[in-house]
Tab-separated table of N, CA, C and O in Angstrom:
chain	number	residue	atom	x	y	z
A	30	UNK	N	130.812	91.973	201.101
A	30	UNK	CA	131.448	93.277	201.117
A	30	UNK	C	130.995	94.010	202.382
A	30	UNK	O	129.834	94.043	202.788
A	31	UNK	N	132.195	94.673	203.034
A	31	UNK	CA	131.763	95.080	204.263
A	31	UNK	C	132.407	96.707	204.396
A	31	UNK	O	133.262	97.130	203.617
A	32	UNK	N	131.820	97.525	205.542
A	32	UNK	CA	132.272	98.745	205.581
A	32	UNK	C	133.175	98.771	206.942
A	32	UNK	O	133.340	97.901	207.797
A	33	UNK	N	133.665	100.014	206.831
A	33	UNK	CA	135.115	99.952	207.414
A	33	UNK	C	135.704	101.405	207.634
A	33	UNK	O	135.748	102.283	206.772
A	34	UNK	N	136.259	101.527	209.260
A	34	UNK	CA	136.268	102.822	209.624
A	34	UNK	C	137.818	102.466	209.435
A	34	UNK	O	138.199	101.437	209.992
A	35	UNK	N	138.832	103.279	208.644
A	35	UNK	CA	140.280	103.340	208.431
A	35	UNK	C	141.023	104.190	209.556
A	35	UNK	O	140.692	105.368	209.422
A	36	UNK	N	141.632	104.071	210.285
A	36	UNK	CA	142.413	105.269	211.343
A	36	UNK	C	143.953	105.129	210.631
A	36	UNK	O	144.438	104.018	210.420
A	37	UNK	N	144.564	106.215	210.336
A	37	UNK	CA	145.800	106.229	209.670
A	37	UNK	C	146.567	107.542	210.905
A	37	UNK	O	146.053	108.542	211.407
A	38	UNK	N	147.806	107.016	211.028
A	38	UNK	CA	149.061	107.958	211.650
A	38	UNK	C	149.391	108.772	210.463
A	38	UNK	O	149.091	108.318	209.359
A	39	UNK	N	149.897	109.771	210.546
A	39	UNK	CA	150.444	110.790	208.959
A	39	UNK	C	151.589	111.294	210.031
A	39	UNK	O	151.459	111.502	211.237
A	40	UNK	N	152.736	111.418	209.208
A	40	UNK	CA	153.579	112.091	210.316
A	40	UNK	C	154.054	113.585	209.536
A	40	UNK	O	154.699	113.530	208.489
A	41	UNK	N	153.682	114.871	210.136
A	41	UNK	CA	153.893	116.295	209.212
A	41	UNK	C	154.481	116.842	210.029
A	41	UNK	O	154.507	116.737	211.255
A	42	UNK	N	155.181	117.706	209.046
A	42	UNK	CA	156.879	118.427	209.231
A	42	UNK	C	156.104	119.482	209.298
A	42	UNK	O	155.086	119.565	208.610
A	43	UNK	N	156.717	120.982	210.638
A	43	UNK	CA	156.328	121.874	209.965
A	43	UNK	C	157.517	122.792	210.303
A	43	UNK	O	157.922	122.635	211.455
A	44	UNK	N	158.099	123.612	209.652
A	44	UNK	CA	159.654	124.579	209.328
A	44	UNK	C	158.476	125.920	210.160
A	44	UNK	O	157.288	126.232	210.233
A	45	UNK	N	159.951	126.365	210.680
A	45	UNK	CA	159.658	127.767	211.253
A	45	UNK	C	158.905	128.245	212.654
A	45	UNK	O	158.669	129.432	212.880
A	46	UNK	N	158.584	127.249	213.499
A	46	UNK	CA	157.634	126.954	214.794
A	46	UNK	C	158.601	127.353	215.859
A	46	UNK	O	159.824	127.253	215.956
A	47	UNK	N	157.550	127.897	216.719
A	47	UNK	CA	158.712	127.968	218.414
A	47	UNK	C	157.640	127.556	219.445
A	47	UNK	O	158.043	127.533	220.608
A	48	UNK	N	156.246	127.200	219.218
A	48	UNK	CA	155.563	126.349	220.329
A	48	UNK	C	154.663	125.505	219.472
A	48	UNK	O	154.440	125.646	218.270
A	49	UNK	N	154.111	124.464	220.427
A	49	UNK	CA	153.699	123.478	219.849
A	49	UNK	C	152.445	123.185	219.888
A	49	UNK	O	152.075	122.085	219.480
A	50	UNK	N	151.450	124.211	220.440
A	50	UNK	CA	150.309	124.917	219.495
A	50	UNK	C	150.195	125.266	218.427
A	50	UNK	O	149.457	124.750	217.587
A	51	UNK	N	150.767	126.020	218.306
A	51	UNK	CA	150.878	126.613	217.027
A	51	UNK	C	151.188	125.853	215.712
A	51	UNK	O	150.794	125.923	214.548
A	52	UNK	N	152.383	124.824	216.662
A	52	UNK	CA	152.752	123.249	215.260
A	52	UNK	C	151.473	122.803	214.977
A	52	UNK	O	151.411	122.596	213.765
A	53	UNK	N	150.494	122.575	215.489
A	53	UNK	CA	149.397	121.482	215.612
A	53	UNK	C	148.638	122.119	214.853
A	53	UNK	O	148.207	121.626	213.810
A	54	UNK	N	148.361	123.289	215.247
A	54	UNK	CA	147.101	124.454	214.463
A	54	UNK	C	147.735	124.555	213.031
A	54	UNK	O	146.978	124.610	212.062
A	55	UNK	N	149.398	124.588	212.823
A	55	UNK	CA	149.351	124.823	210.942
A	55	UNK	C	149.109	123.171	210.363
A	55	UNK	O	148.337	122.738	209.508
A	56	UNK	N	150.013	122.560	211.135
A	56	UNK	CA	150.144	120.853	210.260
A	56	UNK	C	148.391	120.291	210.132
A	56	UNK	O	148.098	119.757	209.062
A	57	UNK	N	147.151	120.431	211.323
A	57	UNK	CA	145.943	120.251	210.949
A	57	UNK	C	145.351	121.167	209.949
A	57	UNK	O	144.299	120.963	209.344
A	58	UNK	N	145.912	121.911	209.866
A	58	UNK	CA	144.958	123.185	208.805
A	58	UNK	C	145.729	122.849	207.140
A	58	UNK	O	145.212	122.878	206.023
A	59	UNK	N	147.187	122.529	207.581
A	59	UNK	CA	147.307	122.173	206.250
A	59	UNK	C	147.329	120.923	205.546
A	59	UNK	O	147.648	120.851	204.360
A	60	UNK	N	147.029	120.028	206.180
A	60	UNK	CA	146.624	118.534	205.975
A	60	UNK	C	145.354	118.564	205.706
A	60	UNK	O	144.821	117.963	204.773
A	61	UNK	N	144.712	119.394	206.658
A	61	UNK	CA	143.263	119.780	206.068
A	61	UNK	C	142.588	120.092	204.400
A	61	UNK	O	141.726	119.516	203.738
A	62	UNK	N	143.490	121.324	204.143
A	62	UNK	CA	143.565	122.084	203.071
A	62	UNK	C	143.730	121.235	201.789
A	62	UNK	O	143.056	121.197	200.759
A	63	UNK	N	145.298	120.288	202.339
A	63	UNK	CA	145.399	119.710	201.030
A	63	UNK	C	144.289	118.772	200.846
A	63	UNK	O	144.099	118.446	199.674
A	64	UNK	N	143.552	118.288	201.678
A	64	UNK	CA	142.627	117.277	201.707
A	64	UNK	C	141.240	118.058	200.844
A	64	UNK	O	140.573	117.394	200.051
A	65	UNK	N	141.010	119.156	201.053
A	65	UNK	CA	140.133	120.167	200.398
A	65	UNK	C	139.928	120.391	199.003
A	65	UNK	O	139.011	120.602	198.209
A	66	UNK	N	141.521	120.217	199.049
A	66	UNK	CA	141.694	120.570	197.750
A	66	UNK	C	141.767	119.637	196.362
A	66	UNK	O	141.683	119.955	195.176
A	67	UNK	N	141.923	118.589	196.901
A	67	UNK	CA	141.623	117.109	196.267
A	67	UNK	C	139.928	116.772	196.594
A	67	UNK	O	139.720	115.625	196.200
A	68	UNK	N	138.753	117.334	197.134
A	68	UNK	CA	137.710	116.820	197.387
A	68	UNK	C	137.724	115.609	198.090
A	68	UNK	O	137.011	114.656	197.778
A	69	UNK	N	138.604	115.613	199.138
A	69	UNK	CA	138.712	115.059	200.688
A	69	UNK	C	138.048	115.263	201.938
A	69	UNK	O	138.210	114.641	202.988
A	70	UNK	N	137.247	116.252	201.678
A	70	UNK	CA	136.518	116.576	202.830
A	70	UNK	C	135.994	115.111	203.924
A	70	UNK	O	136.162	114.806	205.105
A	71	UNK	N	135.611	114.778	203.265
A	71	UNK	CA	135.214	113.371	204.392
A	71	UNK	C	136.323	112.757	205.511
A	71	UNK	O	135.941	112.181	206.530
A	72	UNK	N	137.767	112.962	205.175
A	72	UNK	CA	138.680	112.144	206.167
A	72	UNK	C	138.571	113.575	207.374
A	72	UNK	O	138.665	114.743	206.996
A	73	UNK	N	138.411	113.268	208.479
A	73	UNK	CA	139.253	113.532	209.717
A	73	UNK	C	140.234	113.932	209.933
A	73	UNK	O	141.094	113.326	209.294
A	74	UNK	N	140.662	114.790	210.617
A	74	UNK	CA	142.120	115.004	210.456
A	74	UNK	C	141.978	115.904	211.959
A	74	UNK	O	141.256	116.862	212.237
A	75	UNK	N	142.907	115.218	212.709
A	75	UNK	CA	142.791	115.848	214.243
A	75	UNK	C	144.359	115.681	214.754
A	75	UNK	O	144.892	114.992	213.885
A	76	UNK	N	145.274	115.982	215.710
A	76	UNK	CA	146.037	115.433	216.299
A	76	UNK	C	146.398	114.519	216.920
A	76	UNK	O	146.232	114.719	218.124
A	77	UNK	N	146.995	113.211	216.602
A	77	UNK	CA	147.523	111.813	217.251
A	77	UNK	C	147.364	111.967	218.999
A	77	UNK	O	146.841	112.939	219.543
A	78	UNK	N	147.637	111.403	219.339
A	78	UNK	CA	148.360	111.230	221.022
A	78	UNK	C	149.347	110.120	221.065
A	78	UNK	O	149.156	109.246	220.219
A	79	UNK	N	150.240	109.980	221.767
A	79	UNK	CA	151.219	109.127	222.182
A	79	UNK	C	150.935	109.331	223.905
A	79	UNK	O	150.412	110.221	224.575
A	80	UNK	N	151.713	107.722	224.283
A	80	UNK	CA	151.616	107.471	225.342
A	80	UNK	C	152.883	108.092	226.165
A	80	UNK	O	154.050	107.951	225.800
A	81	UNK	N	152.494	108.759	227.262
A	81	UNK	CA	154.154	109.140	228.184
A	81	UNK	C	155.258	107.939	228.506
A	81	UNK	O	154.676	106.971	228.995
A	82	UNK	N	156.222	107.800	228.414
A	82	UNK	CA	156.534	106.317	228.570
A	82	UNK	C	157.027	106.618	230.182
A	82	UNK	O	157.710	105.698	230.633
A	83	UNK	N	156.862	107.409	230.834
A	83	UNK	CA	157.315	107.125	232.167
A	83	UNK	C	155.669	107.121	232.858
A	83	UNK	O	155.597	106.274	233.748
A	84	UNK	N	154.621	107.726	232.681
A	84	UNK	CA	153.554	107.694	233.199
A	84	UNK	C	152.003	107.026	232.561
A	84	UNK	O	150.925	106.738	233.081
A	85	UNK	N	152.524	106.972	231.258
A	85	UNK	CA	151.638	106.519	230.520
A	85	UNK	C	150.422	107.054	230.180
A	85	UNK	O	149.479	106.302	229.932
A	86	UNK	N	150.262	108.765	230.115
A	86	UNK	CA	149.160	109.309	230.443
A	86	UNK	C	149.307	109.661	228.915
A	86	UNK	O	150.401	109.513	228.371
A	87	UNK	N	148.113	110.167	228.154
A	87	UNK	CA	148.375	110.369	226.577
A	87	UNK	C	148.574	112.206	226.579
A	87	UNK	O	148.090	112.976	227.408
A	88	UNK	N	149.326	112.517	225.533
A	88	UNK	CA	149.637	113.371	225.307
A	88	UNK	C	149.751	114.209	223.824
A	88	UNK	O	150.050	113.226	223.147
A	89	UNK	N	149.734	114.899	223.221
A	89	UNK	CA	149.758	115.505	221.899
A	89	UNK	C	150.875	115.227	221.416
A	89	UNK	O	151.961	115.638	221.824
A	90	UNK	N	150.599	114.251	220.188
A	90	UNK	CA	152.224	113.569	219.364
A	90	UNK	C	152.980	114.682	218.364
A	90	UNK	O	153.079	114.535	217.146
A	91	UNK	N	153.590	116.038	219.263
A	91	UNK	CA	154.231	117.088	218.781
A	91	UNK	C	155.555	116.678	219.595
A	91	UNK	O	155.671	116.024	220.632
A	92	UNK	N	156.731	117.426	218.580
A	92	UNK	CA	157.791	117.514	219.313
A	92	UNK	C	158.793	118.636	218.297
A	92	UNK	O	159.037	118.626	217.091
A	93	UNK	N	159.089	119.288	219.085
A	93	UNK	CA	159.735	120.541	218.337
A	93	UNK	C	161.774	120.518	218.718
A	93	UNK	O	162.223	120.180	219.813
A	94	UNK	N	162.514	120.888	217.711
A	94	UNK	CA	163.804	121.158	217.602
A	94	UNK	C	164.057	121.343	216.345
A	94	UNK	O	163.904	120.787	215.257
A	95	UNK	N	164.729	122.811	217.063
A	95	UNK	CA	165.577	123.731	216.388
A	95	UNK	C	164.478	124.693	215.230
A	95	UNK	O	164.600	124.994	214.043
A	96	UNK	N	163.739	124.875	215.945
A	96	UNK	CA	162.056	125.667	215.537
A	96	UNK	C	161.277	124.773	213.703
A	96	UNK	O	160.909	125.172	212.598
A	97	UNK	N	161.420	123.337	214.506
A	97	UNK	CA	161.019	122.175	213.428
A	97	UNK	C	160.546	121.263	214.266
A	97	UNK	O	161.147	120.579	215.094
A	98	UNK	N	158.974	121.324	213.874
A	98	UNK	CA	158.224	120.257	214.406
A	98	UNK	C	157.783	119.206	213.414
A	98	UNK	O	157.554	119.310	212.209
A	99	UNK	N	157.735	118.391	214.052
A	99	UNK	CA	156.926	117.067	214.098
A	99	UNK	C	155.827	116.567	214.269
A	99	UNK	O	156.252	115.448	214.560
A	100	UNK	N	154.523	116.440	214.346
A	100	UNK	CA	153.509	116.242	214.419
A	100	UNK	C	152.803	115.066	213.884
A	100	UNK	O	152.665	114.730	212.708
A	101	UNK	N	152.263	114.343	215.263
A	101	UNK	CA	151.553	112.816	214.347
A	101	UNK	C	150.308	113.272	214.284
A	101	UNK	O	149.874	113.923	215.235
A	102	UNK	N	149.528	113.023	213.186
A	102	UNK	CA	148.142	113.165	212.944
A	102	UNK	C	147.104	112.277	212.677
A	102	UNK	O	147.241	111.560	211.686
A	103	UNK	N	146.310	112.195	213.205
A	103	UNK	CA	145.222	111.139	213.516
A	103	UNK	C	144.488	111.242	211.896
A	103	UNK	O	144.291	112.419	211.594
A	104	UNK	N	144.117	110.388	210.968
A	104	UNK	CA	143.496	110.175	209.958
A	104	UNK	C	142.195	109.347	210.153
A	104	UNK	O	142.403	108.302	210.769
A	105	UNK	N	140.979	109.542	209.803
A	105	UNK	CA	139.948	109.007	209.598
A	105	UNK	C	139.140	108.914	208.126
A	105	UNK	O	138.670	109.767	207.373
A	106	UNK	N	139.193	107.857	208.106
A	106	UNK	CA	138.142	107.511	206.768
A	106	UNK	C	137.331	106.831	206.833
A	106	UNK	O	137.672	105.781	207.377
A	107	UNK	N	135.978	106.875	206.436
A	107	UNK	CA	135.017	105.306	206.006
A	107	UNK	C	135.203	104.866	204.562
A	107	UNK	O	135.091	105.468	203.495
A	108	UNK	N	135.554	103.506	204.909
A	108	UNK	CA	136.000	102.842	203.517
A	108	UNK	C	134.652	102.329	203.145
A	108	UNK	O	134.120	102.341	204.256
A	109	UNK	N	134.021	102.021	202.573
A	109	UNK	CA	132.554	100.929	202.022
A	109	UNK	C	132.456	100.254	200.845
A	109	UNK	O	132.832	100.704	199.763
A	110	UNK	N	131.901	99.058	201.045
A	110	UNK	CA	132.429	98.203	200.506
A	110	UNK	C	133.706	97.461	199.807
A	110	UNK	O	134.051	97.350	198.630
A	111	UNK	N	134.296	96.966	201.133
A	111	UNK	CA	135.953	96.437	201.031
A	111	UNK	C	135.377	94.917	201.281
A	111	UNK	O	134.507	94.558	202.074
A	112	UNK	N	136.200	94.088	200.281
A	112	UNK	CA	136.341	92.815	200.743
A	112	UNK	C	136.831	92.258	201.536
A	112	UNK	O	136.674	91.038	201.555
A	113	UNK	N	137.889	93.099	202.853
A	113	UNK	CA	138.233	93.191	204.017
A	113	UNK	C	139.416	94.019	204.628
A	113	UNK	O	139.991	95.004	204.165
A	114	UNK	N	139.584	93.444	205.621
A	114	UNK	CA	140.886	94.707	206.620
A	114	UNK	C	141.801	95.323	205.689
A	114	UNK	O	141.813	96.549	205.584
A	115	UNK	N	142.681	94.488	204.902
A	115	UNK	CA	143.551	94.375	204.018
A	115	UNK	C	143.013	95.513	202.774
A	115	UNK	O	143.523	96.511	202.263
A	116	UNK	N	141.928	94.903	202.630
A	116	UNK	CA	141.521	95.591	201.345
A	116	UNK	C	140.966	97.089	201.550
A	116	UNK	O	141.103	97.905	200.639
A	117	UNK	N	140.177	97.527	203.068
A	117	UNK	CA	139.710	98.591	203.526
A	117	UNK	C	141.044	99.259	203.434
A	117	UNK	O	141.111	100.228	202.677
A	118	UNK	N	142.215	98.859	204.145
A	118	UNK	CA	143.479	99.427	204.626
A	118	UNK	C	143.909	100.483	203.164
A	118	UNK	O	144.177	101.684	203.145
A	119	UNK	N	143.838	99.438	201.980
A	119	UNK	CA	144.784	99.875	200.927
A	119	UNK	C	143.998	100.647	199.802
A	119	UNK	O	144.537	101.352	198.949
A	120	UNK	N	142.474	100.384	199.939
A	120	UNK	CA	141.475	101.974	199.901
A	120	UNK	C	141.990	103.428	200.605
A	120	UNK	O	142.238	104.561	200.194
A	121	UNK	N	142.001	102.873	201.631
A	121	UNK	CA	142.209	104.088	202.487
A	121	UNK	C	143.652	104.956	202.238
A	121	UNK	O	143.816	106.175	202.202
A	122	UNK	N	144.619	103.865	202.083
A	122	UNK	CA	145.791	104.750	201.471
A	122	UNK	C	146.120	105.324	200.584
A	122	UNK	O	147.065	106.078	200.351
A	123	UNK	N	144.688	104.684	199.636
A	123	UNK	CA	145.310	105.349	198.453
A	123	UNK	C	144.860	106.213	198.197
A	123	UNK	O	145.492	107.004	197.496
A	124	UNK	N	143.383	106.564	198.670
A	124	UNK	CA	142.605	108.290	198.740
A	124	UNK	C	143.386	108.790	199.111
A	124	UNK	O	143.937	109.455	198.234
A	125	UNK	N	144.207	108.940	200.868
A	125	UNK	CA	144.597	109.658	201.389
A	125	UNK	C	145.820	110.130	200.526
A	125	UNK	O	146.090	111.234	200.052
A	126	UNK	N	146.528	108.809	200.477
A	126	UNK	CA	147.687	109.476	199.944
A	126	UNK	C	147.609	109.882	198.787
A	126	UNK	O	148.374	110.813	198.538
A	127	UNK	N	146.950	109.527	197.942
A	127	UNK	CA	146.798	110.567	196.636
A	127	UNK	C	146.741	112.167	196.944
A	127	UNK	O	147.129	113.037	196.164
A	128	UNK	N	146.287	112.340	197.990
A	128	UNK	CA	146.166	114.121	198.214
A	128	UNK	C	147.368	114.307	199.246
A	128	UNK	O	147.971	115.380	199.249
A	129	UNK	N	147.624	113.586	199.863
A	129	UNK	CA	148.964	114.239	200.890
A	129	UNK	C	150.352	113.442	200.529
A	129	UNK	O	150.954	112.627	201.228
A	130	UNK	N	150.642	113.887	199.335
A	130	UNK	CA	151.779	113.255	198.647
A	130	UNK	C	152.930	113.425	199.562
A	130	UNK	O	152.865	114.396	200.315
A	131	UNK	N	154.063	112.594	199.644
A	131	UNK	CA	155.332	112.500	200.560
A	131	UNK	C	155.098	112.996	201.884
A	131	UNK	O	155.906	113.658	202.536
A	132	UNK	N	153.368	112.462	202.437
A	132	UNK	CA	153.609	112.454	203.795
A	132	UNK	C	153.533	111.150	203.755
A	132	UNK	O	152.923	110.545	202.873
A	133	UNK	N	154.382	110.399	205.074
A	133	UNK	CA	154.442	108.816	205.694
A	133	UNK	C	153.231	109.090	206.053
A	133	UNK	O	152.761	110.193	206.331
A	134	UNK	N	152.423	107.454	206.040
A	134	UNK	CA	150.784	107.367	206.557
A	134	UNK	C	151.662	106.109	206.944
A	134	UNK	O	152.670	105.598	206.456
A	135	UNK	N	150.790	105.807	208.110
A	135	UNK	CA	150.768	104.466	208.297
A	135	UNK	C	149.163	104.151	209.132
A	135	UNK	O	148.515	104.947	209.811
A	136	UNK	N	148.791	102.492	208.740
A	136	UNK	CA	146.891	102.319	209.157
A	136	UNK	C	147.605	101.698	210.866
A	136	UNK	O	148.668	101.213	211.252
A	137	UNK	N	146.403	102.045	211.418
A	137	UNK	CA	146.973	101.962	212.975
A	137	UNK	C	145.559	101.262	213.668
A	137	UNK	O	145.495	100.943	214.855
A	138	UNK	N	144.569	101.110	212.793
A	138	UNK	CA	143.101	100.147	213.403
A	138	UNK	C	142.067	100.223	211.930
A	138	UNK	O	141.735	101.125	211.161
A	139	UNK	N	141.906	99.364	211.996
A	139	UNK	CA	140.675	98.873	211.041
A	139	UNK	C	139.640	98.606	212.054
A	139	UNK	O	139.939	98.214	213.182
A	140	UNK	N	138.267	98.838	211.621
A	140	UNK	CA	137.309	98.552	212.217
A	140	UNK	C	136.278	98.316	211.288
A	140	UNK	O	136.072	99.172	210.428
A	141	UNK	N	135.591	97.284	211.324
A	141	UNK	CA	134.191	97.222	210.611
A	141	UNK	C	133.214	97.981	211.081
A	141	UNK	O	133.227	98.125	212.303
A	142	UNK	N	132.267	98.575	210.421
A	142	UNK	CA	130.978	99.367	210.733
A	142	UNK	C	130.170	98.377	210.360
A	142	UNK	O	130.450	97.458	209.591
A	143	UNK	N	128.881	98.627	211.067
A	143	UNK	CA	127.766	97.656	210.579
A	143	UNK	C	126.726	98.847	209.978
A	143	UNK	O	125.878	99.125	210.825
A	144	UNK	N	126.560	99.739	208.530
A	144	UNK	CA	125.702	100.878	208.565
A	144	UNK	C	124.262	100.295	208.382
A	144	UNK	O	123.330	101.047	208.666
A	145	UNK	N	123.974	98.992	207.924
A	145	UNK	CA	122.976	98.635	207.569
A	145	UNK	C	122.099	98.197	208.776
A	145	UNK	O	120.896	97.959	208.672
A	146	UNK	N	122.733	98.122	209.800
A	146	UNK	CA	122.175	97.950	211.624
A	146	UNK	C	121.826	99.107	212.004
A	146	UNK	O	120.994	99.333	212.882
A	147	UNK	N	122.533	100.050	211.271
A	147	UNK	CA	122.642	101.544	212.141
A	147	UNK	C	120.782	101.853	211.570
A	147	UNK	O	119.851	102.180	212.306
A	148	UNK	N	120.736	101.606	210.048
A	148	UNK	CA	119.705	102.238	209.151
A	148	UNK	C	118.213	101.418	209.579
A	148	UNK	O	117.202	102.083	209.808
A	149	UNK	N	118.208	99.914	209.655
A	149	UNK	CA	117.055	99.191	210.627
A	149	UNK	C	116.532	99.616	211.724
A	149	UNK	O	115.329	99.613	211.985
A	150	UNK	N	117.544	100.057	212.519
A	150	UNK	CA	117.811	100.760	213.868
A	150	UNK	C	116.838	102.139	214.151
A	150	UNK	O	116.197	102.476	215.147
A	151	UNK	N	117.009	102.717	212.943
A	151	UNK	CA	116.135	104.290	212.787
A	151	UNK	C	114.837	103.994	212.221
A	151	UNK	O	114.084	104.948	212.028
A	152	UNK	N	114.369	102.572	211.857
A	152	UNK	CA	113.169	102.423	210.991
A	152	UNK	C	112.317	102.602	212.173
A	152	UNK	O	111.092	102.572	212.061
């Protein structure tokens, strides 16, 4: 059994916006919230980036029309003790999505942690 850092995409709608500050500051605060409010505190929750496709430089995954944004959001979890990628992955979706009902998640990197290296490490 191994531990496991989950990164999930969430993609959140937000009605009523005219810049895309402001998209970012409600869709993190309220992805936040609902996460709060389920005793989620542990996931992450920051703004995505996407790549420019003409320059390739990263950028904030907002996009606004007709004062309706879009917003990709970066998800973080530590999964522990998963019997692997697969199995960390479908931990991770199911915390998350249990609290952020009818948002799309999708897992975008699995990573193993080693915490028991980390804890030798400090002896």
């Amino acid at each position: 059994m191994s531990n496991y850092l989950v990164a999930m995409e969430a993609a959140w709608l937000v009605r009523d916006v005219e810049d895309i500050d402001d998209a970012i500051g409600v869709a993190v605060s309220e992805a936040g919230k609902r996460l709060n409010d389920k005793n989620k505190e542990y996931v992450e929750v920051e703004v995505g980036v996407t790549g420019c496709p003409a320059c390739g430089e990263p950028f904030d995954s907002a996009f606004i029309a007709a004062n309706t944004a879009l917003v990709g959001l970066l998800l973080e979890i530590d999964v522990f003790n998963a019997d692997g990628e697969k199995h960390a992955s479908r931990i991770a979706k199911s915390e998350v999505g249990g609290a952020l009902r009818d948002v799309p998640l999708s897992v975008i990197d699995v990573v193993e942690t080693d915490e028991d290296a980390d804890e030798r490490d400090d002896e």
